[in-house]
């Protein structure tokens, strides 16, 4: 199978090769992703009509409806509900919960801390329109028989939708590889992107979590945000110096965090947020489309 037929993210690394600014960072700049093994694709059975043979099961209320892979873009996704219910009990090993997203203005379910981080970073990406948890159950053919797999999220972005599985690298086994390969093929057939997120680049989670403190609407009766933007327009400067140029620096810090979350200011992501961190005014032109 050629590399041109499926999205193959780079293998995860502990340290980021580039130092992106937060205001133009996409999920690809924040996430560590898994490169699916070629042997996993070889284990899939794909006759000429495989997009009709492979199916997806979606839930609409209490009703389950099956669609072939070739018809994925005909599904009324926004009317669907998670294909598998979220469960909470005292003896379970994973940690489910609900995460509020500013992008959708509502709560979304997750089944683990890693999935919660994915939702937080997707919310920060600036291109998220909707997040569908456990969107469908994919049934596909392998050399060992029929297999089912439920991807973790389908993110509807400004651009190409992104199908995602979230799995720490040390927990990926051979069976998982085959399921990920099948998900990648189904996503490709639908014209979507696909990725397996195994972790996050250095400082990414800490910074996005810090910015999230200012993600909700914030009134500015003192006009501190225009002061911050005007100061940043003079050139990149340390975060501490930026807020000191406000008429009320203590309150200016909260507004600076708000502007960082909403990408009106950008921070050098090479280290944690501190007074010495470099801040700039975000470019007026948005980054080129097609990135996730």
Short mmCIF file of C-alpha atoms in Angstrom, two decimals:
data_model
loop_
_atom_site.label_atom_id
_atom_site.label_comp_id
_atom_site.label_asym_id
_atom_site.label_seq_id
_atom_site.Cartn_x
_atom_site.Cartn_y
_atom_site.Cartn_z
CA UNK A 1 0.00 0.00 0.00
CA UNK A 2 1.50 3.37 -0.97
CA UNK A 3 2.02 6.16 1.52
CA UNK A 4 -0.18 8.39 -0.63
CA UNK A 5 -3.32 6.39 0.12
CA UNK A 6 -3.58 7.05 3.84
CA UNK A 7 -2.57 9.70 6.32
CA UNK A 8 0.58 8.43 8.05
CA UNK A 9 1.54 10.78 10.92
CA UNK A 10 5.10 10.87 12.15
CA UNK A 11 6.11 8.59 15.01
CA UNK A 12 5.70 10.14 18.47
CA UNK A 13 8.60 12.08 19.94
CA UNK A 14 9.20 13.34 23.44
CA UNK A 15 10.49 16.74 22.34
CA UNK A 16 9.00 18.89 19.60
CA UNK A 17 11.25 19.52 16.58
CA UNK A 18 9.79 22.96 15.96
CA UNK A 19 8.82 25.72 18.37
CA UNK A 20 5.37 26.85 17.19
CA UNK A 21 3.63 29.98 18.32
CA UNK A 22 0.40 29.22 20.12
CA UNK A 23 -1.70 31.48 17.90
CA UNK A 24 -0.95 29.41 14.78
CA UNK A 25 -0.53 25.97 16.35
CA UNK A 26 -2.75 23.17 15.05
CA UNK A 27 -3.38 19.78 16.62
CA UNK A 28 -0.50 18.46 14.51
CA UNK A 29 1.81 20.87 16.36
CA UNK A 30 0.52 19.78 19.76
CA UNK A 31 -0.10 16.04 19.46
CA UNK A 32 2.21 13.03 19.24
CA UNK A 33 0.74 10.61 16.72
CA UNK A 34 1.27 6.95 15.93
CA UNK A 35 2.55 5.62 12.60
CA UNK A 36 0.42 2.57 11.77
CA UNK A 37 2.45 -0.51 10.86
CA UNK A 38 2.30 -1.66 7.25
CA UNK A 39 1.55 -5.22 8.39
CA UNK A 40 -1.72 -3.96 9.86
CA UNK A 41 -2.91 -2.73 6.46
CA UNK A 42 -1.88 -6.06 4.91
CA UNK A 43 -4.20 -7.85 7.35
CA UNK A 44 -7.27 -6.06 5.94
CA UNK A 45 -9.45 -7.77 3.34
CA UNK A 46 -10.45 -5.21 0.72
CA UNK A 47 -12.18 -6.61 -2.39
CA UNK A 48 -13.16 -4.11 -5.10
CA UNK A 49 -16.52 -3.48 -3.39
CA UNK A 50 -15.08 -3.21 0.14
CA UNK A 51 -16.66 0.21 0.76
CA UNK A 52 -20.04 -1.50 0.40
CA UNK A 53 -19.08 -4.55 2.47
CA UNK A 54 -17.55 -2.61 5.35
CA UNK A 55 -20.30 -0.96 7.41
CA UNK A 56 -20.75 1.60 10.16
CA UNK A 57 -23.45 1.55 12.84
CA UNK A 58 -24.75 4.92 14.11
CA UNK A 59 -27.27 5.62 16.87
CA UNK A 60 -30.13 8.07 16.54
CA UNK A 61 -31.94 8.11 19.85
CA UNK A 62 -32.67 4.45 20.62
CA UNK A 63 -32.42 3.40 16.98
CA UNK A 64 -29.28 1.96 15.37
CA UNK A 65 -28.84 2.57 11.64
CA UNK A 66 -26.15 0.96 9.48
CA UNK A 67 -24.43 2.74 6.60
CA UNK A 68 -21.79 1.33 4.27
CA UNK A 69 -18.43 3.08 4.35
CA UNK A 70 -19.11 4.51 0.90
CA UNK A 71 -22.09 6.44 2.34
CA UNK A 72 -20.39 7.96 5.38
CA UNK A 73 -20.85 11.50 4.14
CA UNK A 74 -24.60 10.92 3.75
CA UNK A 75 -25.05 10.37 7.51
CA UNK A 76 -26.84 13.10 9.49
CA UNK A 77 -23.97 13.16 11.97
CA UNK A 78 -25.25 16.08 14.06
CA UNK A 79 -28.42 14.14 14.85
CA UNK A 80 -26.50 11.10 16.11
CA UNK A 81 -25.62 10.13 19.68
CA UNK A 82 -22.64 8.07 20.92
CA UNK A 83 -22.92 4.52 19.67
CA UNK A 84 -21.78 3.25 23.08
CA UNK A 85 -23.04 4.60 26.38
CA UNK A 86 -20.68 6.18 28.89
CA UNK A 87 -20.61 4.29 32.18
CA UNK A 88 -19.54 5.28 35.68
CA UNK A 89 -18.93 2.82 38.50
CA UNK A 90 -16.65 2.68 41.54
CA UNK A 91 -14.40 -0.18 40.40
CA UNK A 92 -13.65 0.87 36.80
CA UNK A 93 -10.01 1.53 35.91
CA UNK A 94 -10.61 4.41 33.49
CA UNK A 95 -11.89 7.89 34.35
CA UNK A 96 -14.88 9.11 32.32
CA UNK A 97 -16.39 12.54 32.59
CA UNK A 98 -17.72 15.60 30.77
CA UNK A 99 -15.65 18.44 29.29
CA UNK A 100 -17.14 21.83 28.42
CA UNK A 101 -16.02 23.16 25.03
CA UNK A 102 -16.22 26.85 24.14
CA UNK A 103 -16.33 25.92 20.45
CA UNK A 104 -19.66 24.07 20.81
CA UNK A 105 -20.93 25.73 24.01
CA UNK A 106 -21.83 22.42 25.62
CA UNK A 107 -20.37 19.44 27.45
CA UNK A 108 -18.90 16.39 25.70
CA UNK A 109 -18.28 12.94 27.14
CA UNK A 110 -14.88 11.32 27.43
CA UNK A 111 -13.72 7.97 28.81
CA UNK A 112 -10.20 8.75 30.03
CA UNK A 113 -7.89 11.57 31.04
CA UNK A 114 -6.14 11.23 27.65
CA UNK A 115 -9.46 11.76 25.84
CA UNK A 116 -10.20 14.79 28.02
CA UNK A 117 -6.88 16.33 26.94
CA UNK A 118 -7.78 15.68 23.30
CA UNK A 119 -11.04 17.60 23.71
CA UNK A 120 -9.26 20.49 25.46
CA UNK A 121 -6.61 20.81 22.74
CA UNK A 122 -9.21 20.46 19.97
CA UNK A 123 -11.18 23.28 21.58
CA UNK A 124 -8.05 25.44 21.59
CA UNK A 125 -7.26 24.67 17.93
CA UNK A 126 -9.59 27.41 16.72
CA UNK A 127 -11.06 25.26 13.92
CA UNK A 128 -13.38 22.94 15.86
CA UNK A 129 -17.08 23.04 14.95
CA UNK A 130 -18.36 19.86 16.62
CA UNK A 131 -16.94 16.89 18.52
CA UNK A 132 -18.72 13.54 18.28
CA UNK A 133 -17.62 11.02 20.90
CA UNK A 134 -17.73 7.32 19.91
CA UNK A 135 -19.47 8.33 16.68
CA UNK A 136 -19.99 4.91 15.09
CA UNK A 137 -19.03 1.24 15.21
CA UNK A 138 -17.00 0.14 12.18
CA UNK A 139 -17.35 -3.47 11.03
CA UNK A 140 -14.63 -4.60 8.63
CA UNK A 141 -13.02 -7.73 7.18
CA UNK A 142 -9.57 -9.06 8.04
CA UNK A 143 -7.66 -12.21 7.18
CA UNK A 144 -8.80 -13.49 10.57
CA UNK A 145 -12.50 -12.70 10.13
CA UNK A 146 -14.89 -9.82 10.79
CA UNK A 147 -13.87 -7.27 13.42
CA UNK A 148 -15.64 -4.35 15.09
CA UNK A 149 -14.03 -1.10 16.24
CA UNK A 150 -15.45 2.14 17.67
CA UNK A 151 -13.22 5.18 17.06
CA UNK A 152 -12.99 7.59 19.98
CA UNK A 153 -13.92 10.87 18.27
CA UNK A 154 -15.00 12.40 15.01
CA UNK A 155 -14.02 16.08 15.03
CA UNK A 156 -15.86 18.27 12.56
CA UNK A 157 -13.41 21.03 11.70
CA UNK A 158 -13.36 24.06 9.41
CA UNK A 159 -12.08 21.99 6.53
CA UNK A 160 -11.66 18.22 6.49
CA UNK A 161 -13.24 16.15 9.33
CA UNK A 162 -10.79 14.30 11.55
CA UNK A 163 -11.41 10.78 12.87
CA UNK A 164 -9.33 10.08 15.99
CA UNK A 165 -8.38 7.23 18.26
CA UNK A 166 -6.68 8.08 21.55
CA UNK A 167 -4.28 5.48 22.92
CA UNK A 168 -1.02 5.81 24.90
CA UNK A 169 1.82 4.35 22.83
CA UNK A 170 2.68 1.63 25.38
CA UNK A 171 -0.89 0.28 25.20
CA UNK A 172 -1.02 -0.28 21.43
CA UNK A 173 -0.93 -3.98 20.51
CA UNK A 174 -1.19 -5.90 17.22
CA UNK A 175 -4.99 -6.06 17.31
CA UNK A 176 -5.16 -2.31 17.87
CA UNK A 177 -2.89 -1.71 14.87
CA UNK A 178 -5.34 -3.58 12.60
CA UNK A 179 -8.30 -1.62 13.96
CA UNK A 180 -6.43 1.65 13.45
CA UNK A 181 -5.54 0.64 9.89
CA UNK A 182 -9.21 -0.11 9.15
CA UNK A 183 -10.27 3.23 10.61
CA UNK A 184 -7.65 4.99 8.48
CA UNK A 185 -8.96 3.28 5.33
CA UNK A 186 -12.58 4.13 6.16
CA UNK A 187 -11.64 7.76 6.83
CA UNK A 188 -9.74 7.92 3.55
CA UNK A 189 -12.75 6.56 1.65
CA UNK A 190 -14.90 9.32 3.20
CA UNK A 191 -12.35 12.03 2.42
CA UNK A 192 -11.49 12.54 6.10
CA UNK A 193 -8.21 12.64 7.95
CA UNK A 194 -7.36 10.05 10.59
CA UNK A 195 -4.86 9.93 13.44
CA UNK A 196 -4.01 7.94 16.54
CA UNK A 197 -3.04 10.38 19.29
CA UNK A 198 -0.58 8.82 21.73
CA UNK A 199 0.40 11.88 23.77
CA UNK A 200 1.35 15.53 23.58
CA UNK A 201 4.45 17.55 22.72
CA UNK A 202 6.52 19.04 25.50
CA UNK A 203 4.74 21.92 27.31
CA UNK A 204 1.63 21.66 25.07
CA UNK A 205 -0.78 20.37 27.71
CA UNK A 206 0.45 22.72 30.44
CA UNK A 207 0.16 25.76 28.20
CA UNK A 208 -3.27 24.94 26.78
CA UNK A 209 -4.52 24.15 30.29
CA UNK A 210 -3.19 27.54 31.48
CA UNK A 211 -4.85 29.35 28.57
CA UNK A 212 -8.15 27.54 29.25
CA UNK A 213 -8.56 29.56 32.45
CA UNK A 214 -9.48 32.48 30.19
CA UNK A 215 -11.57 30.69 27.58
CA UNK A 216 -15.00 31.89 28.70
CA UNK A 217 -16.45 35.31 27.87
CA UNK A 218 -14.72 38.10 29.80
CA UNK A 219 -16.02 41.67 30.13
CA UNK A 220 -13.44 44.45 29.84
CA UNK A 221 -14.89 47.64 31.37
CA UNK A 222 -11.37 49.05 31.94
CA UNK A 223 -10.32 48.62 28.32
CA UNK A 224 -7.30 46.49 29.19
CA UNK A 225 -7.46 44.25 26.14
CA UNK A 226 -6.87 47.11 23.67
CA UNK A 227 -3.91 48.16 25.84
CA UNK A 228 -2.44 44.66 25.68
CA UNK A 229 -2.93 44.40 21.93
CA UNK A 230 -1.39 47.82 21.34
CA UNK A 231 1.64 46.95 23.44
CA UNK A 232 2.10 43.62 21.68
CA UNK A 233 1.85 45.34 18.28
CA UNK A 234 5.16 47.10 18.99
CA UNK A 235 6.94 43.75 18.80
CA UNK A 236 7.33 40.48 20.75
CA UNK A 237 8.03 41.06 24.43
CA UNK A 238 8.07 39.07 27.69
CA UNK A 239 4.68 38.23 29.17
CA UNK A 240 5.54 40.04 32.42
CA UNK A 241 6.51 43.22 30.57
CA UNK A 242 3.33 43.05 28.49
CA UNK A 243 0.97 43.01 31.47
CA UNK A 244 3.00 45.71 33.25
CA UNK A 245 2.14 48.09 30.42
CA UNK A 246 -1.54 47.91 31.42
CA UNK A 247 -3.07 50.51 33.71
CA UNK A 248 -3.96 47.64 36.08
CA UNK A 249 -1.39 44.82 35.63
CA UNK A 250 -2.98 42.40 38.11
CA UNK A 251 -6.22 42.37 36.12
CA UNK A 252 -4.32 42.60 32.84
CA UNK A 253 -2.91 39.11 33.43
CA UNK A 254 -6.37 37.56 33.25
CA UNK A 255 -7.13 39.44 30.05
CA UNK A 256 -3.79 38.42 28.53
CA UNK A 257 -4.64 34.76 29.21
CA UNK A 258 -8.05 35.33 27.61
CA UNK A 259 -6.39 36.78 24.49
CA UNK A 260 -3.94 33.87 24.34
CA UNK A 261 -6.75 31.31 24.40
CA UNK A 262 -8.65 33.16 21.67
CA UNK A 263 -5.45 33.49 19.57
CA UNK A 264 -5.36 37.27 19.47
CA UNK A 265 -2.00 36.99 21.20
CA UNK A 266 0.56 34.27 20.60
CA UNK A 267 3.05 32.70 23.00
CA UNK A 268 6.36 31.00 22.20
CA UNK A 269 5.56 27.40 23.18
CA UNK A 270 9.16 26.36 23.83
CA UNK A 271 8.60 26.48 27.58
CA UNK A 272 5.93 26.83 30.28
CA UNK A 273 4.01 30.06 30.76
CA UNK A 274 6.04 32.48 32.91
CA UNK A 275 6.85 36.18 32.99
CA UNK A 276 9.86 35.61 30.72
CA UNK A 277 7.79 33.84 28.02
CA UNK A 278 7.73 35.72 24.72
CA UNK A 279 4.35 37.04 23.56
CA UNK A 280 3.45 38.54 20.19
CA UNK A 281 0.45 40.03 18.46
CA UNK A 282 -1.25 37.33 16.40
CA UNK A 283 -0.96 37.79 12.63
CA UNK A 284 -4.02 39.37 11.06
CA UNK A 285 -4.18 36.61 8.43
CA UNK A 286 -5.29 33.17 9.60
CA UNK A 287 -3.05 30.18 8.86
CA UNK A 288 -3.57 28.34 5.58
CA UNK A 289 -6.49 25.90 5.60
CA UNK A 290 -6.20 22.14 5.49
CA UNK A 291 -4.25 21.79 8.75
CA UNK A 292 -5.68 20.05 11.79
#
